[in-house]
Every structure is written in C-alpha cells, then in structure tokens.
mmCIF file of C-alpha atoms in Angstrom:
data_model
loop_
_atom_site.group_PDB
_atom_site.id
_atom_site.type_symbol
_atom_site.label_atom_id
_atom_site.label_comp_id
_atom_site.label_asym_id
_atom_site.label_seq_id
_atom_site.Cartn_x
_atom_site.Cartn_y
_atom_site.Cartn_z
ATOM 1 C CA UNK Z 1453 23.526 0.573 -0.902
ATOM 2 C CA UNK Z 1454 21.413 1.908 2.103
ATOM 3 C CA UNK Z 1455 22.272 4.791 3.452
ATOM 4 C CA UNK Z 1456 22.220 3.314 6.721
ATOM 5 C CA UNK Z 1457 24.701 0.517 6.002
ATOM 6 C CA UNK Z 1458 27.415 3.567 4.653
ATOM 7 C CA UNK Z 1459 27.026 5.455 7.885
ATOM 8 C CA UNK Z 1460 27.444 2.522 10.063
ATOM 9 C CA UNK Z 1461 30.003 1.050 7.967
ATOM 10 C CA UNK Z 1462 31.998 4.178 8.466
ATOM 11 C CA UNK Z 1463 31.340 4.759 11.994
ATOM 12 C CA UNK Z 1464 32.712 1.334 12.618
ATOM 13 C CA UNK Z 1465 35.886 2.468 10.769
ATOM 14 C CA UNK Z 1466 36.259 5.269 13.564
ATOM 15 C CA UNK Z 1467 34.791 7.506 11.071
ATOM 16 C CA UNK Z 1468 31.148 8.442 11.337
ATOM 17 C CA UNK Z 1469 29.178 11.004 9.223
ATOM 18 C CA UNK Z 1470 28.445 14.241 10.791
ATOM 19 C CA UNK Z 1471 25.845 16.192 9.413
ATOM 20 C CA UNK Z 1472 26.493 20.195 9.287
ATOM 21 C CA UNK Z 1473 23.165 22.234 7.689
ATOM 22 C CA UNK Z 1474 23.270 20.772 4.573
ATOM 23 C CA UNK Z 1475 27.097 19.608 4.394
ATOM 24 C CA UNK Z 1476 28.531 16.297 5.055
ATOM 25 C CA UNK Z 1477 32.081 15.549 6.720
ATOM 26 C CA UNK Z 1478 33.778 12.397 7.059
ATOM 27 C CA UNK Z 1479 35.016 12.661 11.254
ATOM 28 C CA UNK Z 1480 38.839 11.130 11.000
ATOM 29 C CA UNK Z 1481 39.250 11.367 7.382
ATOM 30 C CA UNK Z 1482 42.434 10.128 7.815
ATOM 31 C CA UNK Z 1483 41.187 6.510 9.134
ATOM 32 C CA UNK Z 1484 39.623 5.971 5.571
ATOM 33 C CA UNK Z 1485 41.054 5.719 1.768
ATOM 34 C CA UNK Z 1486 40.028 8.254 -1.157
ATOM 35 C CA UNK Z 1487 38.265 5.752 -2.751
ATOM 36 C CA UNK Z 1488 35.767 5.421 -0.005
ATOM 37 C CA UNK Z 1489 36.005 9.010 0.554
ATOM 38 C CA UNK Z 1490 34.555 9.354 -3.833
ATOM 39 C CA UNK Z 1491 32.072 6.764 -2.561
ATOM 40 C CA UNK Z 1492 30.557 8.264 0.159
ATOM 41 C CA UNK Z 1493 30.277 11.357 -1.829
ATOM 42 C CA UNK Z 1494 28.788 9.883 -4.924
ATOM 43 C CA UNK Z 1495 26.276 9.107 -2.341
ATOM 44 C CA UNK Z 1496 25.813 12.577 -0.553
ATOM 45 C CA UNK Z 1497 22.185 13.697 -1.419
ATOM 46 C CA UNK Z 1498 20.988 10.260 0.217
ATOM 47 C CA UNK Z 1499 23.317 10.136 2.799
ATOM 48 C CA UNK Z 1500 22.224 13.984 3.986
ATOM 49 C CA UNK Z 1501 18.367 12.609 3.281
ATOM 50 C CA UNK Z 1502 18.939 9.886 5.589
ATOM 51 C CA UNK Z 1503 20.657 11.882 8.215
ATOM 52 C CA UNK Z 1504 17.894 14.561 8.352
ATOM 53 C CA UNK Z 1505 15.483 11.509 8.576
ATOM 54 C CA UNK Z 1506 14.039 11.889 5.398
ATOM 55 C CA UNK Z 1507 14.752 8.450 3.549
ATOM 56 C CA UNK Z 1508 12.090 6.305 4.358
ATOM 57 C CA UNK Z 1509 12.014 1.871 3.329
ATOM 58 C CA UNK Z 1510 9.755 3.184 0.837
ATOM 59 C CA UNK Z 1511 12.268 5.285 -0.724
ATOM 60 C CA UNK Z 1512 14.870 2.706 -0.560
ATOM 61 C CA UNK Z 1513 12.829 0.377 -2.299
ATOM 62 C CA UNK Z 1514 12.312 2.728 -5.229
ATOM 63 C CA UNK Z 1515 15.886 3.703 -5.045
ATOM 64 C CA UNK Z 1516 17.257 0.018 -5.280
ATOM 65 C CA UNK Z 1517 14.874 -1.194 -7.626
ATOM 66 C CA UNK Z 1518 15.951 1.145 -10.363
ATOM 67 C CA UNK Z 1519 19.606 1.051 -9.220
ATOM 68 C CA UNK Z 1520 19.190 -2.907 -10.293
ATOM 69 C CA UNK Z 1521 17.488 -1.439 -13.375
ATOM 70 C CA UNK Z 1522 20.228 1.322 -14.434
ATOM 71 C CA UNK Z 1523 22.940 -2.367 -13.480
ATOM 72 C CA UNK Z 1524 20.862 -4.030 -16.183
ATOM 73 C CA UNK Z 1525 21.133 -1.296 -19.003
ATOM 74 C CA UNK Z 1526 24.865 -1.307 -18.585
ATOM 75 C CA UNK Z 1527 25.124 -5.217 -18.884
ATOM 76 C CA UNK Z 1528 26.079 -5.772 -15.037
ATOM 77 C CA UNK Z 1529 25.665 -9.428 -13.907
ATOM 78 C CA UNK Z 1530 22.932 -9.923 -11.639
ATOM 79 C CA UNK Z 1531 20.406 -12.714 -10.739
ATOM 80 C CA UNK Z 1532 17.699 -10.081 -11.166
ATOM 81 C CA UNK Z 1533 18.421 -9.405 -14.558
ATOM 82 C CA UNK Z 1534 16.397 -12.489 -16.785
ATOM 83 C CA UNK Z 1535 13.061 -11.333 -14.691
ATOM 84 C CA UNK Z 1536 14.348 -7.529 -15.703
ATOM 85 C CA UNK Z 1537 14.767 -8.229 -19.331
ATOM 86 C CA UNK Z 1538 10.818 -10.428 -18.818
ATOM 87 C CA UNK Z 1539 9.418 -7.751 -17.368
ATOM 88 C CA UNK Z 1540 10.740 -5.170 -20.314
ATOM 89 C CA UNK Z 1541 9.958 -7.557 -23.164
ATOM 90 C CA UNK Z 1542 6.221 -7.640 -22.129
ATOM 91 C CA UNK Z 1543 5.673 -4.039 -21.308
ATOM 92 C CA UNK Z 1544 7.925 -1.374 -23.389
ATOM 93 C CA UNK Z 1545 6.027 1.656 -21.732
ATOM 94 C CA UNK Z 1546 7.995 0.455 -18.959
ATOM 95 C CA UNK Z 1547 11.419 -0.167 -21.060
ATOM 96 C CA UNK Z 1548 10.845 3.234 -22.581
ATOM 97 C CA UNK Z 1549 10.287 4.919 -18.996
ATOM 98 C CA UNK Z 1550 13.367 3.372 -17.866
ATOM 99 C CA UNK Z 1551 15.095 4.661 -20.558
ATOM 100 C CA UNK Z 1552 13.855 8.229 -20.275
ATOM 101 C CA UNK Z 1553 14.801 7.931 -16.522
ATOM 102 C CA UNK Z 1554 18.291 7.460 -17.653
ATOM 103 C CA UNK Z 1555 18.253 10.900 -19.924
ATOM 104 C CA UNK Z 1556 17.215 12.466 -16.603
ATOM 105 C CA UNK Z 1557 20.010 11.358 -14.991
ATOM 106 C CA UNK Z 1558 22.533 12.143 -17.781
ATOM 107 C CA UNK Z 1559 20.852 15.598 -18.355
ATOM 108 C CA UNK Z 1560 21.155 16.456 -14.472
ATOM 109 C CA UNK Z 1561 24.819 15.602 -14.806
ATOM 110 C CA UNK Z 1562 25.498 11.797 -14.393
ATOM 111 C CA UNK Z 1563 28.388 11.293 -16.644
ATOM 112 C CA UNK Z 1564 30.583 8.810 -14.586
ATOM 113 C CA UNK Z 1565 27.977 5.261 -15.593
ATOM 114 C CA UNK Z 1566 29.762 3.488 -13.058
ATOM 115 C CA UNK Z 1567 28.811 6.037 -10.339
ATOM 116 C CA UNK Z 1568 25.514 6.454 -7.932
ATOM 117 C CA UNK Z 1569 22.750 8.478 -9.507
ATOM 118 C CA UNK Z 1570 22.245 9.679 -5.925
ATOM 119 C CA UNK Z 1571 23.547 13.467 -6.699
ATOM 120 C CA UNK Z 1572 21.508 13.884 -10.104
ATOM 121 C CA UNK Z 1573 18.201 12.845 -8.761
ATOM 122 C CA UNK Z 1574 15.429 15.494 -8.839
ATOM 123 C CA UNK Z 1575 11.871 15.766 -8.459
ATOM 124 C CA UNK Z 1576 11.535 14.656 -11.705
ATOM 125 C CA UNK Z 1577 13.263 11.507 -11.554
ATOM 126 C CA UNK Z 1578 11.792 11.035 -8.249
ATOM 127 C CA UNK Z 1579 8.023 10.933 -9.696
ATOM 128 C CA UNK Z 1580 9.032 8.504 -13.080
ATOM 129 C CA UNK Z 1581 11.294 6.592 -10.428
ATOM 130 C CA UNK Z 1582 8.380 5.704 -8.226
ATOM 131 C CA UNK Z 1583 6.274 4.965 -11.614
ATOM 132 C CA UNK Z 1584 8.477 2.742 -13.024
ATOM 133 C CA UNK Z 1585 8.805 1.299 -9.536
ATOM 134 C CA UNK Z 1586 5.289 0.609 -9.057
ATOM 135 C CA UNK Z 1587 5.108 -0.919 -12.750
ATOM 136 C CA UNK Z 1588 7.348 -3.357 -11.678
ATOM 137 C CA UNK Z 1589 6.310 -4.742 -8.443
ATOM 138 C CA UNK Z 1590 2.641 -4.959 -10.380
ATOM 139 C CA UNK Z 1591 4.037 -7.082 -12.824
ATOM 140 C CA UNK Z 1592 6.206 -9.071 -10.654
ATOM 141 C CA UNK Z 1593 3.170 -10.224 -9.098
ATOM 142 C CA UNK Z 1594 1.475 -11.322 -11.717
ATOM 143 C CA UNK Z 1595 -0.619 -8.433 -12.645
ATOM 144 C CA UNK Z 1596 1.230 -9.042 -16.526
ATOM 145 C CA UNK Z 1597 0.553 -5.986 -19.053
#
C-alpha cells in the first residue's frame, strides 16, 4: 500500500501521522484499533521515507512490484500471479534473484510472512529490488530472456 494512501487514510480517521526526527506517532491514538496501529508500524521505514519526501513513484513501483512478487511465493491469490509464474519459468536468474531477495529480508529480521517487508529493507535489498524490478518490466514488454 502507498504510503500516501496510509497517511490519508488515517488523517481521515482524525488521526494523522506526525513526523518527530526520525519517530512516528499516531495523533489521537485512541480514534484507531491496535490492529491498524501493528499496521501502520509494519509500515514505518516507508511511512517516515514518505514523510521526509523521500519516496518517489519510482520507488513505489519497485516496492509494489516485488510486494506482488513476495504475495506470489507465499501462494496469495492474485490476477498477477499466471504472468508472475511466466515470467519466472522463462528466466530463473530472475526466480533465483527473487528468491535471494527473500533471504535478505528474513536475514534483516522479517519473520512475521504475513507482514510488510518495509522495516527489513536495506541498501541491499534496495539495489536487487530495483534489479529484479527492471527484469520484469523488460520482460513484460516483450523483451523475453
């Protein structure tokens, strides 16, 4: 989810993100449940990249893409998945990238599968994100490995 869509979402609940250095508060805690509270902080790092102005389309591209990627390793039903599994079947470097990505994550600490891997991103996962990314969208249009 965009960054952008969480604040607003929660600003329209009477509940906006404030930014504090490099701390994040929910304003009128009280107006939302836990369970958006756990949300909003699985999403943290790119909620406090987006506040600072730091989260570019670009990055949300990248972001989402392998978001639908890490949905399709845990069997998640989405309509992007038969063009996913395509794409994988025809180029493992890909596949195997993907899967690497994933050890990143668990290695930085991503143990709950069901949560963001917002908080366990580094600039390591950053650079194979935007590589696997960029694998993709080649062979989405057309340019087939």
């Amino acid at each position: 989810m965009h960054p952008k869509q969480i604040c607003d979402d929660l600003a329209f609940l009477g509940s906006p993100l404030v930014l504090d250095g490099d701390d994040l508060y929910i304003e009128n805690p009280e107006n939302v449940y836990p369970e958006l509270e756990e949300f909003v902080q699985s999403y943290k790092k790119r909620l406090i990249q987006y506040l600072k102005g730091g989260y570019s389309v670009q990055d949300h591209k990248v972001k989402q893409t392998i978001d639908k990627i890490i949905n399709y390793f845990m069997g998640i039903d989405q309509e992007m998945n038969p063009k996913i599994d395509d794409w994988f079947n025809h180029d493992y470097d890909s596949a195997t990238k993907a899967a690497r990505l994933l050890v990143l994550f668990w290695e930085n600490g991503w143990r709950e599968l069901k949560e963001s891997v917002s908080n366990y991103e580094s600039e390591e996962t950053d650079r194979l994100s935007i590589e696997i990314y960029d694998r993709a969208m080649s062979y989405f249009k057309g340019n087939k490995v």
